[in-house]
Tab-separated table of C-alpha atoms and ligand atoms in Angstrom:
chain	number	residue	atom	x	y	z
K	1	MET	CA	-1.217	8.019	-27.378
K	2	LYS	CA	-0.475	4.885	-25.564
K	3	PHE	CA	-0.230	4.071	-21.938
K	4	SER	CA	1.431	1.026	-20.381
K	5	ILE	CA	0.549	0.379	-16.795
K	6	ILE	CA	2.903	-1.761	-14.825
K	7	LEU	CA	1.795	-3.320	-11.593
K	8	GLY	CA	2.468	-6.343	-9.365
K	9	THR	CA	1.158	-6.233	-6.025
K	10	ARG	CA	-1.821	-5.561	-3.728
K	11	PRO	CA	-1.359	-1.938	-3.043
K	12	GLU	CA	-0.656	-1.052	-6.629
K	13	ILE	CA	-3.744	-2.545	-7.960
K	14	ILE	CA	-5.634	-0.468	-5.671
K	15	LYS	CA	-3.777	2.592	-5.859
K	16	LEU	CA	-3.653	2.616	-9.874
K	17	SER	CA	-7.657	1.502	-10.121
K	18	PRO	CA	-8.634	5.205	-9.950
K	19	ILE	CA	-6.253	6.064	-12.967
K	20	ILE	CA	-7.469	3.019	-14.652
K	21	ARG	CA	-10.912	4.206	-14.167
K	22	VAL	CA	-10.215	7.431	-15.726
K	23	LEU	CA	-8.474	6.052	-18.727
K	24	LYS	CA	-11.289	3.620	-19.432
K	25	LYS	CA	-13.667	6.517	-19.230
K	26	ILE	CA	-12.206	8.540	-21.834
K	27	ASN	CA	-11.324	5.621	-24.108
K	28	MET	CA	-7.826	6.018	-24.227
K	29	ASP	CA	-5.232	3.276	-25.555
K	30	TRP	CA	-3.930	1.662	-22.632
K	31	HIS	CA	-3.313	-1.781	-21.118
K	32	ILE	CA	-1.921	-3.473	-17.907
K	33	ILE	CA	1.284	-5.489	-17.516
K	34	HIS	CA	1.223	-7.360	-14.520
K	35	THR	CA	4.396	-8.979	-13.122
K	36	ASN	CA	2.377	-11.190	-10.683
K	37	GLN	CA	4.858	-10.219	-8.049
K	38	HIS	CA	1.618	-10.892	-5.832
K	39	TYR	CA	-0.155	-14.014	-7.247
K	40	SER	CA	-2.187	-15.524	-4.440
K	41	GLU	CA	-5.896	-15.193	-5.091
K	42	ASN	CA	-6.314	-12.902	-1.995
K	43	MET	CA	-3.488	-10.811	-2.866
K	44	ASP	CA	-4.249	-10.420	-6.564
K	45	LYS	CA	-7.254	-11.513	-8.285
K	46	ILE	CA	-9.959	-10.465	-5.676
K	47	PHE	CA	-8.736	-6.886	-6.182
K	48	PHE	CA	-9.335	-7.148	-10.076
K	49	GLU	CA	-12.581	-8.591	-9.522
K	50	GLU	CA	-13.712	-6.316	-6.454
K	51	LEU	CA	-12.464	-3.239	-8.294
K	52	ASN	CA	-14.104	-4.153	-11.693
K	53	LEU	CA	-10.649	-3.937	-13.644
K	54	PRO	CA	-9.969	-5.553	-16.956
K	55	LYS	CA	-7.727	-8.494	-17.075
K	56	PRO	CA	-3.971	-7.735	-17.525
K	57	LYS	CA	-3.050	-7.840	-21.231
K	58	TYR	CA	0.178	-9.261	-20.258
K	59	ASN	CA	0.973	-11.348	-17.041
K	60	LEU	CA	4.567	-12.174	-16.715
K	61	ASN	CA	4.296	-14.775	-13.817
K	62	ILE	CA	7.169	-13.738	-12.215
K	63	GLY	CA	5.946	-14.583	-8.632
K	64	SER	CA	8.292	-14.613	-5.421
K	65	GLY	CA	12.200	-14.726	-5.058
K	66	SER	CA	15.125	-12.993	-3.969
K	67	HIS	CA	15.203	-9.239	-4.766
K	68	GLY	CA	17.764	-9.837	-7.664
K	69	GLU	CA	16.023	-12.800	-8.952
K	70	GLN	CA	12.547	-11.191	-9.102
K	71	THR	CA	13.839	-7.827	-10.346
K	72	GLY	CA	16.090	-9.464	-13.029
K	73	LYS	CA	13.137	-11.586	-14.386
K	74	MET	CA	10.867	-8.620	-14.341
K	75	LEU	CA	13.447	-6.623	-16.499
K	76	ILE	CA	13.576	-9.544	-18.945
K	77	GLY	CA	9.847	-9.960	-19.278
K	78	ILE	CA	8.785	-6.101	-19.241
K	79	GLU	CA	11.624	-5.503	-21.951
K	80	LYS	CA	9.819	-7.975	-24.159
K	81	VAL	CA	6.543	-6.180	-23.815
K	82	LEU	CA	7.623	-2.704	-24.025
K	83	LEU	CA	9.448	-3.350	-27.370
K	84	LYS	CA	6.370	-4.910	-28.695
K	85	GLU	CA	3.811	-2.418	-27.478
K	86	LYS	CA	5.926	0.830	-27.636
K	87	PRO	CA	3.940	3.026	-25.300
K	88	ASP	CA	4.389	6.705	-25.283
K	89	VAL	CA	4.435	6.496	-21.438
K	90	VAL	CA	4.811	3.904	-18.702
K	91	ILE	CA	2.951	4.445	-15.589
K	92	VAL	CA	4.186	2.823	-12.160
K	93	GLN	CA	2.905	3.539	-8.655
K	94	GLY	CA	4.795	3.126	-5.466
K	95	ASP	CA	8.036	1.540	-4.296
K	96	THR	CA	7.903	-2.150	-5.014
K	97	ASN	CA	10.292	-4.128	-6.884
K	98	THR	CA	7.887	-4.046	-9.726
K	99	VAL	CA	7.992	-0.477	-9.665
K	100	LEU	CA	11.842	-0.359	-9.939
K	101	ALA	CA	11.858	-2.924	-12.794
K	102	GLY	CA	9.146	-1.207	-14.716
K	103	ALA	CA	10.733	2.225	-14.440
K	104	LEU	CA	14.254	0.851	-15.387
K	105	THR	CA	13.202	-1.047	-18.141
K	106	ALA	CA	11.266	1.833	-19.771
K	107	SER	CA	14.033	4.369	-19.066
K	108	LYS	CA	16.579	2.375	-20.805
K	109	LEU	CA	14.270	1.888	-23.816
K	110	LYS	CA	13.902	5.765	-23.669
K	111	ILE	CA	10.124	5.588	-22.907
K	112	ASP	CA	8.839	8.276	-20.452
K	113	VAL	CA	8.045	6.987	-16.827
K	114	ALA	CA	5.121	8.499	-14.792
K	115	HIS	CA	5.818	7.671	-11.293
K	116	VAL	CA	2.677	7.804	-9.048
K	117	GLU	CA	3.263	8.598	-5.309
K	118	ALA	CA	6.723	10.105	-5.939
K	119	GLY	CA	9.052	11.589	-3.409
K	120	LEU	CA	8.117	9.358	-0.475
K	121	ARG	CA	11.144	9.218	1.612
K	122	SER	CA	11.651	7.243	4.924
K	123	PHE	CA	15.543	8.251	4.853
K	124	ASP	CA	15.916	4.469	6.007
K	125	ARG	CA	18.144	2.888	3.149
K	126	ASN	CA	17.591	-0.354	4.942
K	127	MET	CA	14.410	-0.611	3.522
K	128	PRO	CA	14.270	-2.209	-0.092
K	129	GLU	CA	11.291	0.248	-0.642
K	130	GLU	CA	13.433	3.315	-0.104
K	131	ILE	CA	16.051	2.201	-2.512
K	132	ASN	CA	13.225	1.446	-5.120
K	133	ARG	CA	11.884	4.937	-4.550
K	134	VAL	CA	15.047	6.870	-5.017
K	135	LEU	CA	15.849	4.999	-7.918
K	136	THR	CA	12.556	5.336	-9.597
K	137	ASP	CA	11.940	8.924	-8.988
K	138	HIS	CA	15.438	9.827	-10.720
K	139	ILE	CA	14.653	7.973	-13.735
K	140	SER	CA	11.188	9.460	-14.048
K	141	SER	CA	10.198	12.042	-16.438
K	142	TYR	CA	6.699	12.825	-14.594
K	143	LEU	CA	6.665	12.688	-10.722
K	144	PHE	CA	3.206	12.767	-9.198
K	145	ALA	CA	3.902	13.829	-5.703
K	146	PRO	CA	1.056	13.487	-3.302
K	147	THR	CA	2.030	16.369	-1.161
K	148	GLU	CA	4.384	19.375	-0.623
K	149	ILE	CA	6.759	17.533	1.793
K	150	ALA	CA	7.159	14.874	-0.806
K	151	LYS	CA	7.831	17.522	-3.609
K	152	ASN	CA	10.239	18.929	-1.279
K	153	ASN	CA	12.103	15.638	-0.981
K	154	LEU	CA	12.532	15.679	-4.721
K	155	LEU	CA	13.775	19.246	-4.980
K	156	ARG	CA	16.200	18.486	-2.219
K	157	GLU	CA	17.629	15.597	-4.256
K	158	GLY	CA	17.952	17.915	-7.233
K	159	ILE	CA	15.189	16.823	-9.424
K	160	GLU	CA	13.881	19.506	-11.661
K	161	GLU	CA	10.766	21.502	-10.586
K	162	ASN	CA	9.068	21.239	-13.921
K	163	LYS	CA	9.105	17.433	-13.759
K	164	ILE	CA	7.073	17.565	-10.196
K	165	PHE	CA	3.290	17.778	-9.854
K	166	VAL	CA	1.522	17.803	-6.533
K	167	VAL	CA	-1.595	16.125	-7.261
K	168	GLY	CA	-2.566	14.312	-3.760
K	169	ASN	CA	-2.569	10.424	-3.599
K	170	THR	CA	-4.737	8.212	-5.588
K	171	ILE	CA	-5.545	6.215	-2.268
K	172	VAL	CA	-8.120	9.149	-1.325
K	173	ASP	CA	-9.899	8.373	-4.706
K	174	ALA	CA	-9.724	4.589	-4.136
K	175	THR	CA	-11.104	4.880	-0.433
K	176	LEU	CA	-13.746	7.203	-1.087
K	177	GLN	CA	-15.069	5.620	-4.150
K	178	ASN	CA	-14.977	2.190	-2.712
K	179	LEU	CA	-16.208	2.819	0.853
K	180	LYS	CA	-19.446	3.830	-0.715
K	181	ILE	CA	-19.562	0.739	-2.669
K	182	ALA	CA	-18.549	-1.322	0.383
K	183	GLU	CA	-21.047	0.114	2.657
K	184	LYS	CA	-24.154	-1.054	0.071
K	185	ASN	CA	-22.599	-4.428	-0.468
K	186	GLU	CA	-24.536	-7.253	1.234
K	187	ASN	CA	-21.665	-9.853	0.777
K	188	VAL	CA	-19.423	-7.333	2.784
K	189	ARG	CA	-21.965	-7.012	5.349
K	190	THR	CA	-22.239	-10.767	5.832
K	191	PHE	CA	-18.562	-11.010	6.086
K	192	PHE	CA	-18.396	-8.222	8.517
K	193	ASN	CA	-20.862	-10.084	10.790
K	194	SER	CA	-19.193	-13.165	10.423
K	195	VAL	CA	-15.833	-11.808	11.863
K	196	VAL	CA	-16.802	-9.062	14.153
K	197	ASP	CA	-18.545	-9.621	17.629
K	198	ASN	CA	-17.375	-6.664	19.541
K	199	ASN	CA	-15.220	-3.392	19.622
K	200	TYR	CA	-11.919	-4.267	18.054
K	201	PHE	CA	-8.586	-2.998	16.923
K	202	LEU	CA	-7.279	-3.868	13.462
K	203	LEU	CA	-3.748	-5.184	12.892
K	204	THR	CA	-1.683	-5.638	9.616
K	205	LEU	CA	2.089	-6.375	9.781
K	206	HIS	CA	4.154	-7.284	6.744
K	207	ARG	CA	7.282	-5.077	6.460
K	208	ALA	CA	10.422	-7.111	5.797
K	209	GLU	CA	12.369	-5.358	8.746
K	210	ASN	CA	9.587	-6.328	11.240
K	211	VAL	CA	8.710	-9.805	9.988
K	212	ASP	CA	11.947	-11.178	8.832
K	213	ASP	CA	13.924	-10.222	12.203
K	214	LYS	CA	12.875	-12.896	14.873
K	215	GLU	CA	13.702	-10.517	17.798
K	216	ARG	CA	11.613	-7.675	16.496
K	217	LEU	CA	8.794	-9.798	15.267
K	218	LYS	CA	8.630	-11.280	18.875
K	219	ASN	CA	8.719	-7.817	20.511
K	220	ILE	CA	5.888	-6.817	18.227
K	221	ILE	CA	3.785	-9.863	18.969
K	222	ASP	CA	4.380	-9.443	22.819
K	223	GLY	CA	3.267	-5.841	22.495
K	224	ILE	CA	-0.013	-6.789	20.481
K	225	LEU	CA	-0.861	-9.460	23.103
K	226	GLU	CA	-0.383	-7.059	25.947
K	227	THR	CA	-2.294	-4.458	24.400
K	228	ALA	CA	-5.251	-6.756	23.679
K	229	ARG	CA	-5.068	-7.861	27.429
K	230	ILE	CA	-4.929	-4.563	29.011
K	231	TYR	CA	-7.430	-2.787	26.736
K	232	ASN	CA	-9.798	-5.922	26.824
K	233	LYS	CA	-10.084	-5.858	22.904
K	234	GLU	CA	-10.411	-8.215	20.329
K	235	ILE	CA	-7.759	-7.601	17.681
K	236	ILE	CA	-8.616	-8.596	13.979
K	237	PHE	CA	-5.459	-9.730	12.061
K	238	PRO	CA	-5.900	-10.229	8.338
K	239	ILE	CA	-2.424	-11.669	8.063
K	240	HIS	CA	-0.041	-11.153	4.954
K	241	PRO	CA	1.412	-14.474	3.586
K	242	ARG	CA	5.027	-13.363	4.255
K	243	THR	CA	4.129	-12.786	7.772
K	244	LYS	CA	2.212	-15.899	8.380
K	245	LYS	CA	5.297	-17.808	6.892
K	246	ARG	CA	7.751	-16.106	9.182
K	247	LEU	CA	5.582	-16.408	12.243
K	248	LYS	CA	5.437	-20.392	11.726
K	249	GLU	CA	9.260	-20.297	11.108
K	250	PHE	CA	9.848	-18.305	14.248
K	251	ASN	CA	7.443	-20.451	16.142
K	252	LEU	CA	5.393	-17.568	17.305
K	253	PHE	CA	2.181	-18.534	15.005
K	254	ASP	CA	0.741	-20.766	17.676
K	255	LYS	CA	0.965	-18.201	20.518
K	256	LEU	CA	-0.728	-15.816	18.529
K	257	LYS	CA	-3.483	-18.042	17.337
K	258	ASN	CA	-4.122	-19.707	20.510
K	259	ASN	CA	-4.894	-16.398	22.183
K	260	LYS	CA	-8.781	-15.791	22.371
K	261	LYS	CA	-8.282	-12.023	21.878
K	262	ILE	CA	-6.505	-12.397	18.360
K	263	LYS	CA	-8.472	-13.012	15.344
K	264	ILE	CA	-6.144	-14.129	12.578
K	265	ILE	CA	-7.897	-14.346	9.191
K	266	ASP	CA	-6.644	-14.546	5.569
K	267	PRO	CA	-6.155	-11.462	3.494
K	268	VAL	CA	-9.353	-9.911	2.528
K	269	GLY	CA	-10.578	-8.019	-0.536
K	270	TYR	CA	-10.455	-4.258	-0.525
K	271	LEU	CA	-14.386	-3.750	0.174
K	272	GLU	CA	-13.952	-5.960	3.202
K	273	PHE	CA	-10.924	-4.231	4.342
K	274	LEU	CA	-12.206	-0.753	4.103
K	275	ILE	CA	-15.269	-1.839	6.184
K	276	LEU	CA	-12.970	-3.497	8.870
K	277	GLU	CA	-10.907	-0.193	8.973
K	278	LYS	CA	-13.842	2.105	9.169
K	279	ASN	CA	-15.469	0.282	12.094
K	280	ALA	CA	-12.348	-0.400	14.012
K	281	ASP	CA	-11.506	1.583	17.166
K	282	LEU	CA	-7.846	1.665	16.190
K	283	ILE	CA	-5.371	0.741	13.561
K	284	LEU	CA	-2.125	-0.892	14.359
K	285	THR	CA	0.109	-1.397	11.206
K	286	ASP	CA	3.251	-1.216	9.361
K	287	SER	CA	1.737	-0.755	6.017
K	288	GLY	CA	2.229	2.308	3.985
K	289	GLY	CA	-1.218	2.367	2.516
K	290	VAL	CA	-3.071	1.485	5.735
K	291	GLN	CA	-1.621	4.510	7.410
K	292	GLU	CA	-2.953	6.857	4.852
K	293	GLU	CA	-6.530	5.168	4.727
K	294	ALA	CA	-6.584	5.338	8.630
K	295	CYS	CA	-5.805	8.911	8.357
K	296	ILE	CA	-8.495	9.491	5.586
K	297	LEU	CA	-11.139	7.484	7.420
K	298	LYS	CA	-10.402	9.325	10.613
K	299	ILE	CA	-9.487	6.068	12.597
K	300	PRO	CA	-6.562	6.672	15.108
K	301	CYS	CA	-3.386	4.813	13.812
K	302	ILE	CA	-0.316	3.492	15.429
K	303	THR	CA	2.704	2.481	13.317
K	304	LEU	CA	4.653	-0.323	14.375
K	305	ARG	CA	7.930	1.130	12.654
K	306	ASP	CA	10.609	3.560	13.565
K	307	ASN	CA	10.211	5.811	10.829
K	308	THR	CA	7.531	6.584	8.099
K	309	GLU	CA	7.564	8.078	4.612
K	310	ARG	CA	4.186	9.258	5.476
K	311	PRO	CA	5.033	12.035	7.946
K	312	GLU	CA	2.050	14.006	7.043
K	313	THR	CA	-0.070	11.209	9.152
K	314	VAL	CA	1.941	12.019	12.044
K	315	LYS	CA	1.911	15.807	11.746
K	316	VAL	CA	-1.856	16.006	11.594
K	317	GLY	CA	-2.315	14.209	14.756
K	318	ALA	CA	-3.654	10.905	13.141
K	319	ASN	CA	-0.680	8.643	13.511
K	320	ILE	CA	2.011	7.668	16.131
K	321	LEU	CA	5.041	5.747	15.629
K	322	VAL	CA	6.232	3.197	18.193
K	323	GLY	CA	8.518	0.917	16.484
K	324	ASP	CA	8.689	-2.539	18.359
K	325	ASN	CA	8.526	-0.851	21.786
K	326	LYS	CA	5.979	-2.532	23.878
K	327	GLU	CA	5.684	0.150	26.489
K	328	LYS	CA	5.526	2.886	23.549
K	329	LEU	CA	2.801	1.059	22.216
K	330	ILE	CA	0.738	0.592	25.255
K	331	LYS	CA	0.896	4.247	26.212
K	332	SER	CA	0.194	5.204	22.515
K	333	VAL	CA	-2.906	3.262	22.412
K	334	GLU	CA	-4.310	5.248	25.427
K	335	ILE	CA	-3.205	8.585	23.713
K	336	MET	CA	-4.911	7.748	20.336
K	337	LEU	CA	-7.916	6.404	21.963
K	338	ASN	CA	-8.499	9.619	23.590
K	339	LYS	CA	-7.651	11.683	20.512
K	340	LYS	CA	-10.459	13.981	18.858
K	341	LYS	CA	-10.675	12.786	15.368
K	342	ASN	CA	-10.725	16.051	13.775
K	343	TRP	CA	-7.583	15.996	11.752
K	344	LYS	CA	-7.527	17.059	8.051
K	345	ASN	CA	-6.776	14.567	5.357
K	346	PRO	CA	-3.510	15.879	3.940
K	347	PHE	CA	-3.557	13.519	0.810
K	348	GLY	CA	-5.964	15.646	-1.487
K	349	ASP	CA	-9.436	15.678	-2.381
K	350	GLY	CA	-10.035	12.215	-4.259
K	351	LYS	CA	-9.566	13.483	-7.637
K	352	SER	CA	-5.666	12.582	-8.203
K	353	GLY	CA	-6.445	9.914	-10.739
K	354	GLU	CA	-8.288	12.443	-13.085
K	355	LYS	CA	-5.475	15.141	-12.226
K	356	ILE	CA	-2.799	12.648	-13.197
K	357	VAL	CA	-4.169	11.658	-16.613
K	358	LYS	CA	-5.010	15.242	-17.480
K	359	ILE	CA	-1.457	16.291	-16.772
K	360	LEU	CA	0.077	13.105	-18.837
K	361	ILE	CA	-2.438	14.019	-21.912
K	362	ASN	CA	-1.383	17.536	-21.851
K	363	LYS	CA	1.869	16.649	-21.688
K	364	LEU	CA	2.210	14.041	-24.471
K	365	GLU	CA	0.351	16.309	-26.792
K	366	LYS	CA	2.858	18.735	-26.778
G	1	LIG	C1	5.849	-6.460	-1.295
G	1	LIG	C2	6.599	-5.086	-1.502
G	1	LIG	C3	6.394	-4.142	-0.409
G	1	LIG	C4	4.962	-3.990	-0.357
G	1	LIG	C5	4.256	-5.453	-0.247
G	1	LIG	C6	2.733	-5.130	-0.098
G	1	LIG	C7	8.988	-5.281	-2.407
G	1	LIG	C8	10.463	-5.406	-2.148
G	1	LIG	N1	8.138	-5.257	-1.373
G	1	LIG	O1	6.435	-7.058	-0.150
G	1	LIG	O2	6.947	-3.080	-0.569
G	1	LIG	O3	4.538	-3.218	0.621
G	1	LIG	O4	4.566	-6.091	-1.423
G	1	LIG	O5	1.989	-6.102	0.250
G	1	LIG	O6	8.720	-5.179	-3.592
G	1	LIG	N2	3.583	-14.355	-1.022
G	1	LIG	C9	2.708	-15.113	-1.186
G	1	LIG	N3	1.605	-14.999	-2.160
G	1	LIG	C10	1.713	-13.664	-2.836
G	1	LIG	C11	2.832	-12.748	-2.519
G	1	LIG	C12	3.763	-13.337	-1.625
G	1	LIG	O7	2.720	-16.191	-0.503
G	1	LIG	O8	0.733	-13.447	-3.511
G	1	LIG	C13	4.681	-14.835	0.122
G	1	LIG	C14	5.854	-15.487	-0.544
G	1	LIG	O9	6.312	-16.295	0.457
G	1	LIG	C15	6.746	-14.332	-0.691
G	1	LIG	C16	6.627	-13.584	0.431
G	1	LIG	O10	5.240	-13.497	0.618
G	1	LIG	O11	8.158	-14.912	-0.580
G	1	LIG	C17	7.231	-12.149	0.296
G	1	LIG	O12	6.499	-11.537	-1.131
G	1	LIG	P1	7.094	-10.330	-1.902
G	1	LIG	O13	6.484	-9.878	-3.151
G	1	LIG	O14	8.722	-10.545	-2.075
G	1	LIG	O15	7.213	-8.935	-0.791
G	1	LIG	P2	5.960	-8.567	0.166
G	1	LIG	O16	6.472	-8.803	1.480
G	1	LIG	O17	4.734	-8.985	-0.530
G	2	LIG	N1	-5.519	-4.272	2.257
G	2	LIG	C1	-6.690	-5.320	1.731
G	2	LIG	N2	-6.691	-6.390	2.370
G	2	LIG	C2	-6.131	-6.716	3.514
G	2	LIG	C3	-5.039	-5.820	3.783
G	2	LIG	C4	-4.743	-4.780	3.268
G	2	LIG	O1	-7.429	-4.879	0.774
G	2	LIG	O2	-6.173	-7.935	3.989
G	2	LIG	C5	-5.410	-3.001	1.356
G	2	LIG	C6	-5.267	-1.958	2.188
G	2	LIG	O3	-6.746	-1.433	2.238
G	2	LIG	C7	-4.338	-0.979	1.524
G	2	LIG	C8	-3.489	-1.996	1.034
G	2	LIG	O4	-3.923	-3.453	0.910
G	2	LIG	O5	-5.175	-0.208	0.526
G	2	LIG	C9	-2.285	-1.745	1.451
G	2	LIG	O6	-1.413	-2.970	1.199
G	2	LIG	P1	0.024	-3.555	1.985
G	2	LIG	O7	-0.067	-3.144	3.331
G	2	LIG	O8	0.081	-4.844	1.574
G	2	LIG	O9	1.198	-2.712	1.242
G	2	LIG	P2	1.797	-1.203	1.591
G	2	LIG	O10	0.701	-0.231	1.425
G	2	LIG	O11	2.466	-1.176	2.758
G	2	LIG	O12	2.940	-1.086	0.377
């Protein structure tokens, strides 16, 4: 029984790490195919090191590009490897171009696809991720939905129930496993002390629909600056390379950088980021994974988007959507700061990795 794990970006490395740990422990025949969609050291290598993952057996070195170019190159590279390796199943996670390319290549070679984090829907087809999710779900043989909401999205689209398994989200496994490690790590403590002086809010921003649109990005930045002023908080901002590039292009970078309340730092490793999340008074984000982690860690979250494919976080009271609306943002900060942090994590018990591997082995043995 052979497993090919295809990954390419920061969140995929993090969210697949619990599955890799299980495969490693039980001595399965498996390997990693890395598209290298993310390649900067602090978006890629640092996660392999911190999460103690073996080096990918294949690195396709695809890097950045337009959607068509990037996805096309991935199809070519992945096909070669899959023809050689002939795995029984290909595992992909999430909604990136890597995921679509991995699933599409495998399905055309008649190799079963296991989609981890299946069934998420923002119902916004302007997002490249929504296209990737829908297409991947419809060509997958095993759909690992994190919640009942995700399962129902799949059923509504006519996907057969016997392909869907509600297993929670592997981000719970990753968060719980690594928070413990992070809390004991001296280097992480030193990092934290070097960055944090006072109480702070944590910010991440990278969605294409936010940062590639000058007007929208400007509105969000204005809102952030106003929030820092009104609430008299420092805002720590590990900046995604896409966002840094756009802020510079739109002449917004200096305004942010020169503001004393905003602390822009390079993207940080997972252990460092978990500690920044855990100690923040509030998290402002447009990230998928960060919305989930905030909810798991019981840190109030404000999502800088008009919609979310993680409605569970809003339902349990852990998250509010504000889009790029400054007034809504400022009001929501007040609401979230006064919130009792007694919500329940809707994404499972931290054993998703084990459940997924067990189900796959069972199915493949038949
Ligand atoms: C991608 C995913 C997005 C996911 C995000 C996780 C798609 C369509 N988008 O977005 O769903 O939430 O990863 O972070 O798959 N860059 C670097 N170094 C890197 C990677 C990117 O400098 O290691 C810069 C390049 O200028 C590149 C830009 O960031 O053009 C965008 O990278 P890309 O992988 O296309 O999309 P992300 O915004 O990272
Ligand atoms: N993350 C990190 N360092 C950072 C910013 C984020 O380790 O500087 C982690 C974060 O903990 C989460 C994941 O990256 O698990 C989210 O990735 P991202 O926001 O890039 O993508 P998305 O989840 O939106 O697809």
